[in-house]
Short mmCIF file of C-alpha atoms in Angstrom, two decimals:
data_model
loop_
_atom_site.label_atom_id
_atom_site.label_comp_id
_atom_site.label_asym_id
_atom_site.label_seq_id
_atom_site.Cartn_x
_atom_site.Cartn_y
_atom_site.Cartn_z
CA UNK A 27 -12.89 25.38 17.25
CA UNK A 28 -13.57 23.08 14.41
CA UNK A 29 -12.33 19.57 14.31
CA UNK A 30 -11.28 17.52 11.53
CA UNK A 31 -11.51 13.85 10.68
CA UNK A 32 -7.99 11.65 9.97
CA UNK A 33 -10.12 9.31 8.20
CA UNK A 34 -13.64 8.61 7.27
CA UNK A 35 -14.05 5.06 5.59
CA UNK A 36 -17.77 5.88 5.69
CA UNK A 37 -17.31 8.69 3.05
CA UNK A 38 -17.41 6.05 0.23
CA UNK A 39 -20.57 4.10 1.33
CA UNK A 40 -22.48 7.70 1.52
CA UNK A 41 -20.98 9.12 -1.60
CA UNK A 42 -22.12 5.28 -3.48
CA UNK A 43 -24.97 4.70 -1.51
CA UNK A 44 -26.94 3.80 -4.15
CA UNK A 45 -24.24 1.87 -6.25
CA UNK A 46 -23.04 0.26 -3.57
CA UNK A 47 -26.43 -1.11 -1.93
CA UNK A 48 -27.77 -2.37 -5.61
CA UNK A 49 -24.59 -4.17 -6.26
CA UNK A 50 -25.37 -6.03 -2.82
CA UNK A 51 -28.93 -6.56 -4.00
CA UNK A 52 -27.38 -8.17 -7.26
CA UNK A 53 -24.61 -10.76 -5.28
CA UNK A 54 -27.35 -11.60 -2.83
CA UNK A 55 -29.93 -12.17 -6.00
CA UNK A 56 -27.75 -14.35 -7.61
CA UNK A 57 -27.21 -16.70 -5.00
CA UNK A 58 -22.93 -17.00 -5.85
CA UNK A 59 -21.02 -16.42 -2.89
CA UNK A 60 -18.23 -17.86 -4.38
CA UNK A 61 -16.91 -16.68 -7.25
CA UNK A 62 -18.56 -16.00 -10.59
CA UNK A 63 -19.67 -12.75 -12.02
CA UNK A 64 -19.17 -10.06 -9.91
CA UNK A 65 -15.98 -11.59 -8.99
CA UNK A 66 -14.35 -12.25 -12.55
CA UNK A 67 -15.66 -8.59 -13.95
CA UNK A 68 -13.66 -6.84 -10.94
CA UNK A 69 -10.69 -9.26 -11.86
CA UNK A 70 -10.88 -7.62 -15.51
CA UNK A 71 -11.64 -4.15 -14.53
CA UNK A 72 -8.94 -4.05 -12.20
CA UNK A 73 -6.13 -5.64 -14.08
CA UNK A 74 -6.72 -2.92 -16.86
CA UNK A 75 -6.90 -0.48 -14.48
CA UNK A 76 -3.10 -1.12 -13.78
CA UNK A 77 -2.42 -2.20 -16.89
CA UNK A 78 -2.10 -5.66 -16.29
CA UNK A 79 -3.02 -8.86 -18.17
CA UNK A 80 -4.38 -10.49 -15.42
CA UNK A 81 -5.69 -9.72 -11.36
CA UNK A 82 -6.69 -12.58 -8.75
CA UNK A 83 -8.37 -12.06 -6.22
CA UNK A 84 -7.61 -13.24 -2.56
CA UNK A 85 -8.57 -12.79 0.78
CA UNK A 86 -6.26 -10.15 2.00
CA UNK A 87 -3.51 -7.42 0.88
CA UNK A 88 -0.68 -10.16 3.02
CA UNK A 89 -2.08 -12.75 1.18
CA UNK A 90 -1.19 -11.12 -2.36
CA UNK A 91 2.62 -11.16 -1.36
CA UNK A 92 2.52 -14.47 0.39
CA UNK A 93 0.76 -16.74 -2.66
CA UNK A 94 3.37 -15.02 -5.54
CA UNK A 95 6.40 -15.80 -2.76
CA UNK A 96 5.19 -19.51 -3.09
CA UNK A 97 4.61 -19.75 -6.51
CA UNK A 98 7.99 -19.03 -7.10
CA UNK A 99 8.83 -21.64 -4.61
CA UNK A 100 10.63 -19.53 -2.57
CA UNK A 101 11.94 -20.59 1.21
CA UNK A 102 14.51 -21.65 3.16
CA UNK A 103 18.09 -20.90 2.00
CA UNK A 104 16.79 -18.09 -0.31
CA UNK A 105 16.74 -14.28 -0.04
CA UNK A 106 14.20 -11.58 -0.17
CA UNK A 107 15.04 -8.15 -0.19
CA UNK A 108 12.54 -5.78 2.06
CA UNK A 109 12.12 -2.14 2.87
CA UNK A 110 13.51 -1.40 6.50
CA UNK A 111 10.70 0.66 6.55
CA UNK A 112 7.43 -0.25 5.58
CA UNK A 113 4.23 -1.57 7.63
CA UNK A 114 5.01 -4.97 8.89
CA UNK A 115 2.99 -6.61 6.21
CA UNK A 116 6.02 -6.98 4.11
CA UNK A 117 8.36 -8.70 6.19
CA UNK A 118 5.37 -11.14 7.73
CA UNK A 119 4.82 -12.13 3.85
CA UNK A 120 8.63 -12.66 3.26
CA UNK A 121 9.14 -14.97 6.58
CA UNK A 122 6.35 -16.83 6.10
CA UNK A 123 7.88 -18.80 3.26
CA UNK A 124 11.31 -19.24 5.57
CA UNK A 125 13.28 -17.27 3.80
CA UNK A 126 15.73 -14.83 5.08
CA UNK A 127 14.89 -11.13 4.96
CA UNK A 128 17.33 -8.60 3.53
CA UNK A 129 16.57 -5.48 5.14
CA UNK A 130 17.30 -2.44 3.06
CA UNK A 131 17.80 1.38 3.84
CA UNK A 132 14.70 3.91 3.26
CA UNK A 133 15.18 6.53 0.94
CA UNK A 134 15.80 9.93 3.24
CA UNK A 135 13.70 12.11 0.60
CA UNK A 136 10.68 9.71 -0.47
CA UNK A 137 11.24 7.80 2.79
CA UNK A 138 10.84 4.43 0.77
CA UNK A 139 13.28 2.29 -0.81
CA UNK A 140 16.83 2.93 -1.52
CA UNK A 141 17.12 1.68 -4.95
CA UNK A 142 20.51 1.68 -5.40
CA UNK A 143 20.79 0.16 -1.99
CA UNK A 144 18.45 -3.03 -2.79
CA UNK A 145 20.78 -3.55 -5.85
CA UNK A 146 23.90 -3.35 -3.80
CA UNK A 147 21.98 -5.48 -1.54
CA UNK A 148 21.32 -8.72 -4.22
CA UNK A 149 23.76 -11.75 -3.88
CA UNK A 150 23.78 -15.34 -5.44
CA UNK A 151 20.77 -16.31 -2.52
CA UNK A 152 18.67 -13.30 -3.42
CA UNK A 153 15.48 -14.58 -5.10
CA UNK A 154 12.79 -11.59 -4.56
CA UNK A 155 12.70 -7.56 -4.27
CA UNK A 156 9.85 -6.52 -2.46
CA UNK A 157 9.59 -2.85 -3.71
CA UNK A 158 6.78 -1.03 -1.07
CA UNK A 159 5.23 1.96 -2.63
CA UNK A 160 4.92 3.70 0.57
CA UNK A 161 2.23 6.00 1.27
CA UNK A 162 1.30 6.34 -2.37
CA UNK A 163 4.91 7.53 -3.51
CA UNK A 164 5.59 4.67 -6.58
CA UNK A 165 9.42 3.52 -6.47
CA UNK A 166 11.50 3.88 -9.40
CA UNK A 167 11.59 0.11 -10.14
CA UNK A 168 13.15 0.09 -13.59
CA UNK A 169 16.30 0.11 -11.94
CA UNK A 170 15.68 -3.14 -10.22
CA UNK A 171 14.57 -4.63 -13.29
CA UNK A 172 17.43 -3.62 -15.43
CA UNK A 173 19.59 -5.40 -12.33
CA UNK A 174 17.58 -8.64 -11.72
CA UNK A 175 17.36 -9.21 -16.19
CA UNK A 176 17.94 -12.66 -16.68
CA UNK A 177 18.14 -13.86 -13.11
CA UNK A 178 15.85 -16.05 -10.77
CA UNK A 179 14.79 -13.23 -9.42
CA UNK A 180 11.12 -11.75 -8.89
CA UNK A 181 10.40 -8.32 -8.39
CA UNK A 182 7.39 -8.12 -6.19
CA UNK A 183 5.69 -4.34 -6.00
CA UNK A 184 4.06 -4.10 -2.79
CA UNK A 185 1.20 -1.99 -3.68
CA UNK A 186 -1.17 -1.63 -0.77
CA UNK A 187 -1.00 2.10 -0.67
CA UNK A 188 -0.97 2.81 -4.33
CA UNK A 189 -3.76 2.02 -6.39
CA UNK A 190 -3.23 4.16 -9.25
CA UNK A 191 -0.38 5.37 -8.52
CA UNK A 192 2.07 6.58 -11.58
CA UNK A 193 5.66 6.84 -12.82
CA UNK A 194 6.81 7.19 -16.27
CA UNK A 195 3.11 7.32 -17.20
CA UNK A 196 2.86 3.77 -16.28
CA UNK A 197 0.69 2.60 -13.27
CA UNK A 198 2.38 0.96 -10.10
CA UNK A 199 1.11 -3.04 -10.51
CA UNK A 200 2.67 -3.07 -14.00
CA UNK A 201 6.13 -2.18 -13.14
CA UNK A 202 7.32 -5.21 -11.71
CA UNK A 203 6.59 -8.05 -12.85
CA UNK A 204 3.98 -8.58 -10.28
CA UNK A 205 2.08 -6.61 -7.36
CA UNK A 206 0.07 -6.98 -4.55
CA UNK A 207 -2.81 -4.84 -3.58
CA UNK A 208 -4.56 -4.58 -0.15
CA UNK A 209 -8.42 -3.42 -0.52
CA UNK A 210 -8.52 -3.01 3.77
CA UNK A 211 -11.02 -0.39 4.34
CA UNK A 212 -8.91 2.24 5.03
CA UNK A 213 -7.27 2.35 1.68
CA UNK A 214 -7.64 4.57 -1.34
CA UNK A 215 -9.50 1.62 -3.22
CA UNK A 216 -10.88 -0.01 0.36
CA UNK A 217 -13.51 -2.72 0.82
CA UNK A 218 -15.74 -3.52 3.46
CA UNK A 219 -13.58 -5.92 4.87
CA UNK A 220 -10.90 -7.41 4.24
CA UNK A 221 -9.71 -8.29 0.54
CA UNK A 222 -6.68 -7.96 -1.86
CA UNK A 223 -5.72 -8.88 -5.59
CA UNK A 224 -2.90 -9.95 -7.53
CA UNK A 225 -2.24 -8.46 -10.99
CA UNK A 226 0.44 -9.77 -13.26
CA UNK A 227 0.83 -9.95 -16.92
CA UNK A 228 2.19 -13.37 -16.67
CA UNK A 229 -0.44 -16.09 -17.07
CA UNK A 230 1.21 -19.08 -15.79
CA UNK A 231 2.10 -17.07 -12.11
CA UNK A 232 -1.75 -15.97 -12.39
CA UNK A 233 -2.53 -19.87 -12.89
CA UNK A 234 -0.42 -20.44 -9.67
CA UNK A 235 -1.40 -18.14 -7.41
CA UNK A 236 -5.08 -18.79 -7.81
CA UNK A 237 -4.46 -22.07 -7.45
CA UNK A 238 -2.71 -21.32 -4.69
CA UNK A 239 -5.88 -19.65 -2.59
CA UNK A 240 -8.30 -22.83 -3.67
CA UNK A 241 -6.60 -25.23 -2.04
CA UNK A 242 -3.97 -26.13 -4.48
CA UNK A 243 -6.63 -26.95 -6.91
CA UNK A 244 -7.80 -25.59 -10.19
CA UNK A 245 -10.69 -28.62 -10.72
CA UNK A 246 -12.72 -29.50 -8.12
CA UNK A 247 -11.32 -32.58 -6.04
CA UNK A 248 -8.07 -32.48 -8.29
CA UNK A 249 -5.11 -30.99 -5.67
CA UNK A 250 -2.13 -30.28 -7.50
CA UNK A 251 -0.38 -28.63 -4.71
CA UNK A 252 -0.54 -28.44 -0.71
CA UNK A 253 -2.98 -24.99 -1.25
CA UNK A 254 -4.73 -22.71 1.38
CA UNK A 255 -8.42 -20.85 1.12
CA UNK A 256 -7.86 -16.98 -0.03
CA UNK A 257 -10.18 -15.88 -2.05
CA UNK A 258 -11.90 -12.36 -2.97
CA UNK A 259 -15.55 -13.03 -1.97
CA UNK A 260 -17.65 -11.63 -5.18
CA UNK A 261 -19.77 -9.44 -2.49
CA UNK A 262 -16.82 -7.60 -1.49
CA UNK A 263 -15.74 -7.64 -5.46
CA UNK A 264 -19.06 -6.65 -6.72
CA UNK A 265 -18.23 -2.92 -3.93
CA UNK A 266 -14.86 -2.87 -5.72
CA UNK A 267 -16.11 -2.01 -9.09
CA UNK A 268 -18.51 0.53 -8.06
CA UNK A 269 -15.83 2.06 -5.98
CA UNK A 270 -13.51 1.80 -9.25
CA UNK A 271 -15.18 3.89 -10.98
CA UNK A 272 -15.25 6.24 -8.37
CA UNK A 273 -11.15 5.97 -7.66
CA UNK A 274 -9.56 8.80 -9.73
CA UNK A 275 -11.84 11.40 -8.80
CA UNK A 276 -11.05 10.62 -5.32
CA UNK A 277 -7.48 10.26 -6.13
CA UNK A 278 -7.91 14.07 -7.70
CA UNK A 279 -9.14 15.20 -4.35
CA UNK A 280 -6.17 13.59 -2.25
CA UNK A 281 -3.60 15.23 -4.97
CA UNK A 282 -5.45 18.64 -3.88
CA UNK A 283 -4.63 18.61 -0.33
CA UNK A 284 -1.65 17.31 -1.19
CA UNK A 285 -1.04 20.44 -3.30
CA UNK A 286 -2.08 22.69 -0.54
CA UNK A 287 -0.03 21.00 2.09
CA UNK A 288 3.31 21.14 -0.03
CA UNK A 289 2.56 24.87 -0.68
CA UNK A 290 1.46 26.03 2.38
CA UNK A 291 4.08 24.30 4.76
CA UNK A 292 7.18 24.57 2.54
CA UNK A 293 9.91 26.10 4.16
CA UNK A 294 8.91 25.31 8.06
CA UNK A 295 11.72 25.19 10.64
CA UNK A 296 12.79 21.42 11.18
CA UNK A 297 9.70 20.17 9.46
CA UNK A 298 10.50 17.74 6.31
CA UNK A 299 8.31 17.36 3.89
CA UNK A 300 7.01 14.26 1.79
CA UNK A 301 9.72 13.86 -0.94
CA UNK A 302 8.40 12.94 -4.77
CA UNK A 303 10.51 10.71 -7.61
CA UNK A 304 11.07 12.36 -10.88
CA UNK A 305 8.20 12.02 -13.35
CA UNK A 306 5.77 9.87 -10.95
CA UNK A 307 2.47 10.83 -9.50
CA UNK A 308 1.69 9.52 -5.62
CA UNK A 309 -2.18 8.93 -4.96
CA UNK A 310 -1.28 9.98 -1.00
CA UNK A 311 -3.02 7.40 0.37
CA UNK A 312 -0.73 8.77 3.31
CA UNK A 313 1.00 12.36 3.79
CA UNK A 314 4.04 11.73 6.30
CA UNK A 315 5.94 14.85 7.60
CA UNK A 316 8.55 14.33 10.19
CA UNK A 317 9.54 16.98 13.05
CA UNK A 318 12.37 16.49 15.50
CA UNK A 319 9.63 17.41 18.09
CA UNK A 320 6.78 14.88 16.88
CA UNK A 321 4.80 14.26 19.62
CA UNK A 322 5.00 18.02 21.10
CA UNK A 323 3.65 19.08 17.42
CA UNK A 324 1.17 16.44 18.02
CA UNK A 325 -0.12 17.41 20.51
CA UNK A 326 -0.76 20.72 19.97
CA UNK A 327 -2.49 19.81 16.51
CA UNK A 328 -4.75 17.73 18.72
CA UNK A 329 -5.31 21.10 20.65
CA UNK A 330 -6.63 22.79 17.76
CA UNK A 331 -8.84 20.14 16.24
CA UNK A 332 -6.35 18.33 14.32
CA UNK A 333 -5.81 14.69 14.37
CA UNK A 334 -3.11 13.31 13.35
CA UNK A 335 -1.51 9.48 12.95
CA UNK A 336 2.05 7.62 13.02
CA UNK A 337 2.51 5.46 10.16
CA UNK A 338 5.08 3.74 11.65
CA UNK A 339 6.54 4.33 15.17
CA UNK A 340 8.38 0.84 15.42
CA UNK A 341 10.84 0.19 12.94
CA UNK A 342 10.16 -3.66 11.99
CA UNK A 343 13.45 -4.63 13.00
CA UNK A 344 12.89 -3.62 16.50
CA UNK A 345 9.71 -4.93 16.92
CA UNK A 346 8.85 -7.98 19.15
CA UNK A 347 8.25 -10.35 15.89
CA UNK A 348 11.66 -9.83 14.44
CA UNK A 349 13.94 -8.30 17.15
CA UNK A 350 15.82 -11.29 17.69
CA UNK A 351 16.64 -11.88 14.31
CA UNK A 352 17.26 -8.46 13.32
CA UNK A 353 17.47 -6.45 15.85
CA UNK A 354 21.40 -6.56 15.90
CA UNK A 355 21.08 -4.16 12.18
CA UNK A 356 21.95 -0.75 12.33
CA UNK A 357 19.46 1.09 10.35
CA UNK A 358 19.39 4.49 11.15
CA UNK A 359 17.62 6.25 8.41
CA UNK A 360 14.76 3.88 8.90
CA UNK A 361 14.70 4.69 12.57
CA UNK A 362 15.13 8.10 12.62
CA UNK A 363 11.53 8.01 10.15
CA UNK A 364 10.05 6.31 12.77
CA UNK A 365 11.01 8.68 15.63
CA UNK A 366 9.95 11.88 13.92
CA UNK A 367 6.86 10.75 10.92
CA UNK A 368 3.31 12.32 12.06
CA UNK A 369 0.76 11.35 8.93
CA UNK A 370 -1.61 14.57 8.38
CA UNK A 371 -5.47 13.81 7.34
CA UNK A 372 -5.93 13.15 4.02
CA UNK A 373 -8.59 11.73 1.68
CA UNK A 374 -11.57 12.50 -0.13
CA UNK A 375 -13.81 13.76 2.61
CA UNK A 376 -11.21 16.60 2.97
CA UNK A 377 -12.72 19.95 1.57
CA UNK A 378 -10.43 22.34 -0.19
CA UNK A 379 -11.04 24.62 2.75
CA UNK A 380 -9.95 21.55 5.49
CA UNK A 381 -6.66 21.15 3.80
CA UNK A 382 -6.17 25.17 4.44
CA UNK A 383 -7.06 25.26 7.79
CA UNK A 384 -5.26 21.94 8.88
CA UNK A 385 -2.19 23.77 7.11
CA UNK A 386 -2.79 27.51 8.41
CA UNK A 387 -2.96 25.57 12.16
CA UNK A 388 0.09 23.12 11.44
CA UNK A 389 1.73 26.43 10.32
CA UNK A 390 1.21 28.33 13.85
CA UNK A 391 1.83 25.05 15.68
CA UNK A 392 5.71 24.42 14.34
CA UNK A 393 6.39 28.35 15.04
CA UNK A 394 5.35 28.20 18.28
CA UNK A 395 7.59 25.61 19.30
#
């Protein structure tokens, strides 16, 4: 029986080896662990990458939605509107400036956010839209633009799973009019550690969030502002852009399996496939089916060599950090995700021939129940 991986993170290091271990050998050589070169060239790389003007870097993928919260000066007394479903990340970066979440419905078909929904969702409070692009899928976010024109209002793309992701021909990161990116591992543009970025095209919230992460200060010694440390780490930066140049043909091979799954598993008793927006392309970072009979289906799969994940089991609302305050909503598209989502491997160490087999076995495995 052969068994396949859910996720290698190691499949990047072997594929770069050699790109990866001299860009070490030129951070270490240059004796800046802070900042400088490596860092600032990833900044630029990476903010034309998603056609941006401008990327920081910071210390995490929470961090990027936390510092562009506060720069706005967003807290207490305002609104954000958040996915009800979406990894906890999102909420967490929302509360954390004390302002009240506004839980909105998932999409049933892409399983991300209702748009419609978050725009019947914006009152006189509301002062953020925290778009997720969930698994990969981008979110139509014109929409939310056309709605917040001319209001105190930021639209904030939370980008984590996306990186490169497209709609409209134009790359997730540059459809609000800010994102932030996680570079955890695990994702389709993943460190060795942690790390995230910022990209914007607006200079003065660029200005504010970096000053944000160095302790409210843009000159040494001169504090403008009650700052924290978060900042990208030009090691980590300096594996970024050697993995950048790597990220579409990885990003090819994810589409692949993606193509193989879609075909091969259409039409499926009770299994629901990964919905896609008109005129957008999803880099998968995730590929989330749901079955009434998840964990039997999981099971099995396990049986046969096939790991599988659940991306995410607790809806955020009913989870110990914000039951209290939310747990009272009735959210039942959201939950009903959770109940039934199983996440199939994907990535780039997936052959052509692993995607078939995975499918061929998922295929026996939802018959035979």
């Amino acid at each position: 029986m052969s068994s396949y991986s859910f996720l290698d993170v190691g499949f990047t290091y072997r594929s770069l080896k050699p790109e990866i271990d001299a860009a070490y050998a030129r951070v270490m050589d240059s004796g800046m662990y802070i900042g400088g070169r490596a860092l600032t060239s990833f900044e630029q790389s990476f903010a034309t990458y998603c056609q941006t003007e401008h990327c920081v870097g910071v210390g995490n993928g929470l961090d990027a939605l936390v510092l562009p919260l506060r720069a706005h000066k967003i807290g207490p007394g305002d609104e954000v509107i958040v996915p009800a479903n979406t990894f906890i990340a999102t909420w967490l970066a929302a509360a954390r400036t004390g302002a009240t979440l506004v839980p909105v419905e998932a999409d049933p078909v892409t399983m991300g956010l209702d748009v419609q929904a978050a725009i019947a969702a914006i009152t006189p409070r509301t002062r953020a839209i925290l778009p997720v692009h969930l698994y990969g899928t981008p979110v139509p976010i014109q929409p939310l633009m056309d709605a917040v024109e001319g209001r105190d209002i930021v639209v904030l793309e939370d980008a984590a799973q996306a990186h490169g992701a497209e709609i409209g021909n134009r790359r997730v990161g540059a459809l609000g009019h800010a994102a932030g990116f996680s570079f955890y591992p695990g994702k389709n543009l993943g460190a060795f550690g942690d790390a995230g970025a910022l990209v914007t095209s607006s200079l003065e919230l660029a200005d504010r969030v970096r000053m944000g992460g160095n302790y409210g200060s843009h000159v040494k010694y001169d504090h403008q502002e009650q700052g924290g440390n978060s900042r990208l780490d030009p090691l980590q930066a300096a594996f970024l852009s050697a993995k950048l140049a790597r990220l579409d043909d990885w990003t090819a091979r994810r589409r692949a399996t993606a193509g193989i799954y879609l075909e091969m598993l259409e039409g499926l008793p009770e299994l629901t496939l990964p919905g896609v927006p008109p005129h957008s392309l999803p880099v998968w970072h995730l590929f989330v089916i749901r079955h009434p009979q998840r964990d039997v289906l999981r099971a099995r799969l396990l049986e046969r060599g096939v790991p599988t994940a659940l991306h995410y089991p607790i809806a955020n609302h009913q989870s110990g950090a914000f039951r209290a305050e939310y747990g009272h909503l009735a959210l039942p598209v959201t939950e009903e995700i959770c109940r039934t989502c199983l996440s199939l491997p994907i990535g780039p160490h997936l052959s052509r021939e692993d995607a078939t087999d995975i499918a061929g076995i998922l295929r026996d495995c939802v018959l035979q129940i």
